[in-house]
CSV table of C-alpha atoms in Angstrom, one decimal:
chain,number,residue,atom,x,y,z
A,203,MET,CA,-9.5,-23.2,28.6
A,204,ALA,CA,-11.7,-20.2,27.9
A,205,ASN,CA,-10.0,-16.7,27.8
A,206,PRO,CA,-10.4,-14.5,30.9
A,207,GLN,CA,-13.2,-11.9,30.9
A,208,SER,CA,-11.1,-8.9,32.0
A,209,PRO,CA,-7.6,-7.5,31.4
A,210,GLY,CA,-4.9,-8.6,33.8
A,211,TRP,CA,-2.0,-11.0,34.5
A,212,TYR,CA,-2.9,-14.7,34.3
A,213,ASP,CA,-1.1,-18.0,34.2
A,214,ASP,CA,0.4,-18.3,30.7
A,215,PRO,CA,-1.7,-20.9,28.8
A,216,ASP,CA,1.4,-21.9,26.8
A,217,ASN,CA,4.1,-21.9,29.5
A,218,PRO,CA,3.2,-22.8,33.1
A,219,GLN,CA,6.6,-21.3,34.3
A,220,GLN,CA,5.5,-17.7,33.6
A,221,LEU,CA,2.6,-15.2,33.6
A,222,ARG,CA,1.2,-13.5,30.6
A,223,TYR,CA,-0.8,-10.2,30.3
A,224,PHE,CA,-4.3,-10.5,28.8
A,225,ASP,CA,-5.6,-7.1,27.4
A,226,GLY,CA,-9.3,-8.0,27.5
A,227,VAL,CA,-9.2,-9.2,23.9
A,228,VAL,CA,-6.1,-11.3,23.2
A,229,TRP,CA,-3.1,-12.6,25.0
A,230,THR,CA,-0.2,-10.1,24.6
A,231,ARG,CA,3.5,-10.6,24.2
A,232,HIS,CA,4.2,-9.3,27.7
A,233,THR,CA,5.3,-12.0,30.2
A,234,SER,CA,6.6,-12.1,33.7
A,235,PRO,CA,8.5,-14.8,35.5
A,236,ARG,CA,6.4,-17.4,37.3
A,237,SER,CA,8.7,-17.0,40.4
A,238,THR,CA,7.0,-13.7,41.2
A,239,ARG,CA,3.9,-15.6,42.2
A,240,PRO,CA,3.9,-17.7,45.4
A,241,ALA,CA,3.6,-21.5,44.9
A,242,PRO,CA,0.4,-23.0,46.3
A,243,GLY,CA,0.8,-24.4,49.8
A,244,PRO,CA,-0.1,-23.8,53.4
A,245,VAL,CA,0.8,-20.5,55.1
A,246,ALA,CA,3.9,-20.8,57.2
A,247,PRO,CA,3.1,-21.0,61.0
A,248,GLN,CA,4.0,-18.0,63.1
A,249,GLY,CA,6.4,-20.1,65.2
A,250,ALA,CA,8.4,-21.4,62.3
A,251,GLN,CA,12.1,-21.4,62.8
A,252,GLN,CA,14.0,-18.4,61.4
A,253,GLY,CA,15.5,-19.2,58.1
A,254,ALA,CA,13.0,-22.0,57.3
A,255,PRO,CA,12.1,-22.5,53.7
A,256,GLU,CA,8.5,-21.3,54.2
A,257,GLN,CA,9.7,-17.9,55.4
A,258,LEU,CA,12.6,-17.6,52.9
A,259,ALA,CA,10.4,-18.1,49.9
A,260,ALA,CA,8.6,-14.8,50.4
A,261,PRO,CA,11.6,-12.5,50.3
A,262,GLN,CA,13.1,-14.3,47.3
A,263,ALA,CA,9.9,-14.0,45.3
A,264,ALA,CA,9.5,-10.3,46.3
A,265,GLN,CA,13.1,-9.7,45.2
A,266,SER,CA,12.3,-10.9,41.7
A,267,TRP,CA,10.0,-7.9,41.3
A,268,GLY,CA,13.0,-5.6,41.8
A,269,GLN,CA,15.0,-7.5,39.2
A,270,HIS,CA,12.3,-7.1,36.5
A,271,PRO,CA,13.1,-4.0,34.4
A,272,GLN,CA,9.6,-2.9,33.9
A,273,TYR,CA,8.0,-3.1,37.3
A,274,PRO,CA,8.8,-1.6,40.7
A,275,PRO,CA,9.4,-3.8,43.7
A,276,GLN,CA,6.3,-5.1,45.4
A,277,GLN,CA,5.7,-6.2,48.9
A,278,TYR,CA,5.4,-9.9,49.2
A,279,PRO,CA,1.9,-10.7,50.5
A,280,PRO,CA,0.8,-13.7,52.5
A,281,GLN,CA,-0.1,-16.8,50.6
A,282,GLN,CA,-3.8,-17.5,50.1
A,283,ALA,CA,-5.2,-20.6,51.5
A,284,PRO,CA,-6.1,-23.2,48.9
A,285,GLY,CA,-9.7,-23.6,47.9
A,286,GLN,CA,-10.8,-20.0,48.0
A,287,GLN,CA,-11.1,-19.7,44.3
A,288,ALA,CA,-14.3,-21.1,42.8
A,289,PRO,CA,-13.6,-24.2,40.6
A,290,GLY,CA,-13.2,-23.3,36.9
A,291,GLN,CA,-13.1,-19.6,37.7
A,292,GLN,CA,-10.0,-17.6,36.7
A,293,TYR,CA,-9.1,-14.3,38.3
A,294,PRO,CA,-6.5,-11.8,37.2
A,295,TYR,CA,-3.1,-12.4,38.8
A,296,GLY,CA,-3.2,-10.5,42.1
A,297,GLN,CA,-6.9,-10.0,42.3
A,298,GLN,CA,-8.9,-12.2,44.7
A,299,PRO,CA,-12.7,-12.5,44.6
A,300,HIS,CA,-15.0,-10.5,46.9
A,301,GLY,CA,-12.1,-8.2,48.0
A,302,GLN,CA,-10.2,-10.9,49.9
A,303,GLY,CA,-6.6,-10.3,50.8
A,304,GLY,CA,-3.7,-11.3,48.7
A,305,TRP,CA,-1.5,-9.9,45.9
A,306,SER,CA,-2.2,-6.4,44.7
A,307,ARG,CA,-2.6,-6.3,40.9
A,308,PRO,CA,0.7,-5.6,39.0
A,309,PRO,CA,0.5,-2.6,36.7
A,310,ALA,CA,-0.3,-3.2,33.0
A,311,PRO,CA,2.8,-3.0,30.7
A,312,THR,CA,3.5,0.7,30.1
A,313,SER,CA,4.6,0.0,26.5
A,314,TYR,CA,1.4,-1.8,25.6
A,315,GLY,CA,-2.1,-0.6,25.0
A,316,THR,CA,-5.0,-1.1,22.6
A,317,GLN,CA,-4.8,2.6,21.6
A,318,ALA,CA,-1.2,2.2,20.4
A,319,ARG,CA,-1.0,-1.4,19.0
A,320,THR,CA,-2.8,-4.0,17.0
A,321,PRO,CA,-4.4,-6.8,19.1
A,322,ASP,CA,-1.3,-9.0,18.6
A,323,GLY,CA,1.1,-6.2,19.6
A,324,GLU,CA,2.4,-4.5,16.5
A,325,PRO,CA,2.9,-0.7,17.1
A,326,LEU,CA,0.6,1.6,15.1
A,327,ALA,CA,2.1,4.3,12.9
A,328,GLY,CA,1.9,7.9,13.9
A,329,TRP,CA,-0.1,10.5,11.9
A,330,TRP,CA,2.9,12.5,10.6
A,331,LYS,CA,4.6,9.4,9.2
A,332,ARG,CA,1.4,8.3,7.5
A,333,ALA,CA,0.9,11.8,6.0
A,334,ALA,CA,4.5,11.9,4.7
A,335,ALA,CA,4.2,8.5,3.2
A,336,ARG,CA,1.0,9.5,1.4
A,337,ILE,CA,2.6,12.6,0.0
A,338,ILE,CA,5.6,10.5,-1.3
A,339,ASP,CA,3.2,8.0,-2.9
A,340,TRP,CA,1.1,10.7,-4.6
A,341,ILE,CA,4.3,12.3,-6.1
A,342,ILE,CA,5.3,8.9,-7.5
A,343,VAL,CA,1.8,8.2,-8.9
A,344,TRP,CA,1.6,11.6,-10.5
A,345,VAL,CA,5.0,11.2,-12.2
A,346,VAL,CA,4.2,7.6,-13.4
A,347,ALA,CA,0.8,8.6,-14.7
A,348,LEU,CA,2.0,11.8,-16.5
A,349,PRO,CA,2.6,10.1,-19.9
A,350,LEU,CA,-1.1,9.1,-19.8
A,351,THR,CA,-2.6,12.2,-18.2
A,352,GLY,CA,-0.3,14.9,-19.6
A,353,TYR,CA,-2.3,15.4,-22.9
A,354,PHE,CA,-5.5,15.8,-20.9
A,355,LEU,CA,-4.0,18.5,-18.7
A,356,TYR,CA,-2.6,20.3,-21.8
A,357,ARG,CA,-6.0,20.3,-23.5
A,358,ALA,CA,-7.8,21.6,-20.3
A,359,PHE,CA,-5.2,24.3,-19.9
A,360,ALA,CA,-5.6,25.3,-23.6
A,361,GLU,CA,-9.3,25.7,-23.1
A,362,LEU,CA,-8.8,28.0,-20.1
A,363,TRP,CA,-5.9,30.0,-21.4
A,364,PRO,CA,-7.7,32.4,-23.8
A,365,ALA,CA,-10.2,33.4,-21.0
A,366,VAL,CA,-7.2,34.0,-18.6
A,367,GLN,CA,-5.6,36.3,-21.2
A,368,ASP,CA,-8.8,38.2,-21.8
A,369,TYR,CA,-9.3,38.7,-18.1
A,370,ALA,CA,-5.8,40.0,-17.6
A,371,LYS,CA,-6.3,42.6,-20.4
A,372,GLN,CA,-9.5,43.9,-18.9
A,373,ILE,CA,-7.8,44.3,-15.5
A,374,GLU,CA,-4.9,46.2,-17.1
A,375,ALA,CA,-7.5,48.5,-18.9
A,376,GLY,CA,-9.0,49.3,-15.5
A,377,ASN,CA,-12.2,47.4,-15.9
A,378,THR,CA,-13.2,46.6,-12.4
A,379,ASN,CA,-16.3,44.6,-13.5
A,380,ALA,CA,-14.2,42.1,-15.3
A,381,VAL,CA,-15.4,38.5,-14.7
A,382,ALA,CA,-12.8,36.0,-13.6
A,383,PRO,CA,-12.4,33.0,-16.0
A,384,SER,CA,-14.3,29.9,-15.1
A,385,ALA,CA,-14.3,26.3,-16.3
A,386,THR,CA,-16.0,25.7,-19.6
A,387,PRO,CA,-17.8,22.5,-20.5
A,388,GLU,CA,-15.0,21.6,-22.8
A,389,MET,CA,-12.4,22.1,-20.1
A,390,VAL,CA,-14.4,20.0,-17.6
A,391,LYS,CA,-14.5,17.2,-20.2
A,392,TRP,CA,-10.7,17.1,-20.3
A,393,LEU,CA,-10.4,17.4,-16.5
A,394,VAL,CA,-12.7,14.5,-16.0
A,395,GLY,CA,-10.6,12.4,-18.4
A,396,TYR,CA,-7.5,13.4,-16.5
A,397,SER,CA,-9.1,12.5,-13.1
A,398,VAL,CA,-10.3,9.1,-14.3
A,399,LEU,CA,-6.8,8.1,-15.7
A,400,LEU,CA,-5.0,9.4,-12.5
A,401,THR,CA,-7.4,7.5,-10.3
A,402,LEU,CA,-7.0,4.2,-12.2
A,403,VAL,CA,-3.2,4.5,-12.0
A,404,ALA,CA,-3.3,5.3,-8.3
A,405,THR,CA,-5.7,2.4,-7.5
A,406,VAL,CA,-3.5,-0.1,-9.4
A,407,TYR,CA,-0.4,1.3,-7.6
A,408,GLU,CA,-2.0,1.0,-4.2
A,409,VAL,CA,-3.5,-2.5,-4.7
A,410,PHE,CA,-0.4,-3.9,-6.4
A,411,PHE,CA,1.9,-3.1,-3.5
A,412,THR,CA,-0.4,-3.6,-0.5
A,413,THR,CA,-1.4,-7.1,-1.7
A,414,ARG,CA,2.2,-8.2,-2.2
A,415,SER,CA,4.3,-6.7,0.5
A,416,GLY,CA,1.7,-4.7,2.5
A,417,ALA,CA,3.6,-1.4,1.8
A,418,THR,CA,3.7,1.0,-1.0
A,419,PRO,CA,7.1,2.6,-1.8
A,420,GLY,CA,6.2,5.7,0.2
A,421,LYS,CA,5.3,3.6,3.3
A,422,LYS,CA,8.3,1.3,2.8
A,423,ALA,CA,10.6,4.3,2.8
A,424,LEU,CA,9.3,5.3,6.3
A,425,GLY,CA,9.1,1.8,7.7
A,426,LEU,CA,5.3,1.5,7.6
A,427,ARG,CA,3.1,-1.4,6.5
A,428,VAL,CA,-0.6,-1.9,6.0
A,429,ARG,CA,-2.3,-5.0,7.4
A,430,LEU,CA,-5.6,-6.3,8.6
A,431,ARG,CA,-6.2,-5.2,12.2
A,432,GLU,CA,-6.9,-8.8,13.3
A,433,ARG,CA,-4.4,-10.6,11.1
A,434,PRO,CA,-0.8,-9.7,9.9
A,435,GLY,CA,0.4,-10.1,6.3
A,436,PRO,CA,-0.3,-8.5,2.9
A,437,LEU,CA,-3.9,-7.4,2.3
A,438,PRO,CA,-6.5,-9.3,0.4
A,439,VAL,CA,-7.5,-7.7,-2.8
A,440,GLN,CA,-11.0,-6.8,-1.5
A,441,ALA,CA,-9.5,-4.9,1.5
A,442,ALA,CA,-6.9,-3.2,-0.6
A,443,LEU,CA,-9.7,-1.9,-3.0
A,444,GLN,CA,-11.8,-0.8,0.0
A,445,ARG,CA,-8.9,1.4,1.2
A,446,THR,CA,-8.9,3.3,-2.1
A,447,VAL,CA,-12.6,4.3,-2.2
A,448,ILE,CA,-12.2,7.6,-0.3
A,449,PRO,CA,-8.6,8.8,-0.6
A,450,ILE,CA,-8.2,7.8,-4.2
A,451,GLY,CA,-11.7,7.3,-5.6
A,452,GLY,CA,-12.8,10.6,-4.3
A,453,ASN,CA,-10.5,12.3,-6.8
A,454,LEU,CA,-13.0,11.4,-9.6
A,455,PHE,CA,-15.2,14.2,-8.4
A,456,ALA,CA,-12.4,16.8,-8.1
A,457,SER,CA,-13.4,18.5,-11.3
A,458,LEU,CA,-17.2,18.7,-10.5
A,459,PRO,CA,-17.9,22.0,-8.7
A,460,LEU,CA,-20.6,20.9,-6.2
A,461,LEU,CA,-19.6,17.3,-5.6
A,462,SER,CA,-15.9,18.2,-5.3
A,463,GLN,CA,-16.6,20.3,-2.1
A,464,LEU,CA,-18.6,17.5,-0.4
A,465,VAL,CA,-16.0,14.9,-1.3
A,466,GLY,CA,-13.2,17.2,-0.3
A,467,LEU,CA,-14.7,17.5,3.2
A,468,LEU,CA,-15.0,13.7,3.4
A,469,GLN,CA,-11.3,13.3,2.4
A,470,VAL,CA,-10.2,15.9,5.0
A,471,ALA,CA,-12.2,14.0,7.7
A,472,ASP,CA,-10.6,10.8,6.5
A,473,VAL,CA,-7.1,12.3,6.8
A,474,LEU,CA,-7.7,13.7,10.3
A,475,LEU,CA,-9.6,10.8,11.9
A,476,PRO,CA,-6.4,8.9,13.0
A,477,LEU,CA,-5.5,11.9,15.2
A,478,VAL,CA,-8.5,11.2,17.5
A,479,ASN,CA,-9.4,7.5,16.8
A,480,GLN,CA,-8.2,5.2,19.6
A,481,ARG,CA,-7.1,2.6,17.1
A,482,LYS,CA,-5.5,5.2,14.8
A,483,GLN,CA,-7.8,4.3,11.9
A,484,ALA,CA,-8.9,6.6,9.1
A,485,ILE,CA,-12.3,6.1,7.6
A,486,HIS,CA,-10.9,4.0,4.8
A,487,ASP,CA,-9.2,1.8,7.5
A,488,LEU,CA,-12.5,1.3,9.3
A,489,MET,CA,-14.1,0.3,6.0
A,490,ALA,CA,-11.4,-2.3,5.2
A,491,LYS,CA,-10.7,-3.2,8.9
A,492,THR,CA,-7.0,-2.3,8.5
A,493,ASN,CA,-4.2,-0.7,10.5
A,494,VAL,CA,-1.0,1.0,9.4
A,495,VAL,CA,1.8,-0.3,11.6
A,496,ASP,CA,5.3,1.1,12.2
A,497,THR,CA,7.9,-1.6,11.7
A,498,ARG,CA,10.7,0.6,13.2
A,499,LYS,CA,9.1,0.9,16.7
A,500,TYR,CA,9.9,-2.6,18.0
C-alpha cells in the first residue's frame, strides 16, 4: 500500500490493532491503541435499549483517550456510515473527505517533529553540545599532532621573534611611528607546513572514528553520534570526508592573509547554521547529508 500524502494518524501498516503517526515523509515510532477508533458498523438506532452494546462501545472507546498519557480526552463522535470513503483512498485518522462529520484529528505527538529529529525518530543534538564536542576534539587533535607540528611552530616563531623584540625596543624609546611586526615569507612557509600537517591529522582523526562508531571521542563523551540523515549507522568514507572540507580543510588557508578572512567567514557561518536550520544541519552536514544525534535524549 502506498504511503499517505499528508501527515496524520493512519492504520498501522504493520499492526492492524493500532494506529501509527505519519509525519508526511515516513512512518514514525508513535502509535496509539486501535481501540480509540470505532469499529466499522451501522450507527446504533435512536431507540436502542439502554446498555446495549452499540451504545456502550462509544463511552468505552472515548475513555481510552483519557488513559493515554500523551493525549487529552476526546469526545466520542458518531460512527461514519460505511462506503463514504472512496475506494483505495486513505485519509488521516479523524479526517473525513469534503468536511464530512466524524472524528476530529488527534494532535500530533508533542515530542516528535521533523525540526527536532531524523526521519526515523532519532533526536538531534543541540548546538551547545555540538560546539563543546568540537572543542574537545580540537584539543585532542592538537595534542596528538604536536610531535609532528611542534617544530614548524618553533621555526615560525623564531622568524617572528626578532621583529617583535625590535618593535618593543622602539616603543620603549618613544618612537610612535614604529611599525608592528608582520609575517615574513619565511614565517609563512613554516606556518603553511604547520597547517598542512594539522589538517591531515584532524582529517584522519575525524574519518577514522566516524566511519567506525559514528562518534569521535569528543562527541562520544557528550553522548553524540554522526549518521546519515536518512540511514543510521557509521558514516561511509565519502560522507566522512565531505564533512571535513569546511571545518577542517579550511584551516589550510589560515596562514594566508586574504583567503584566511574569506574562509574564516565561511567557517563561522558553518558553525552558526544549526541554530537556524530546521534540521539542525551545518553546511558540512548539508554537503554530506548527515545529522548529529543525541543518544541521551531517548
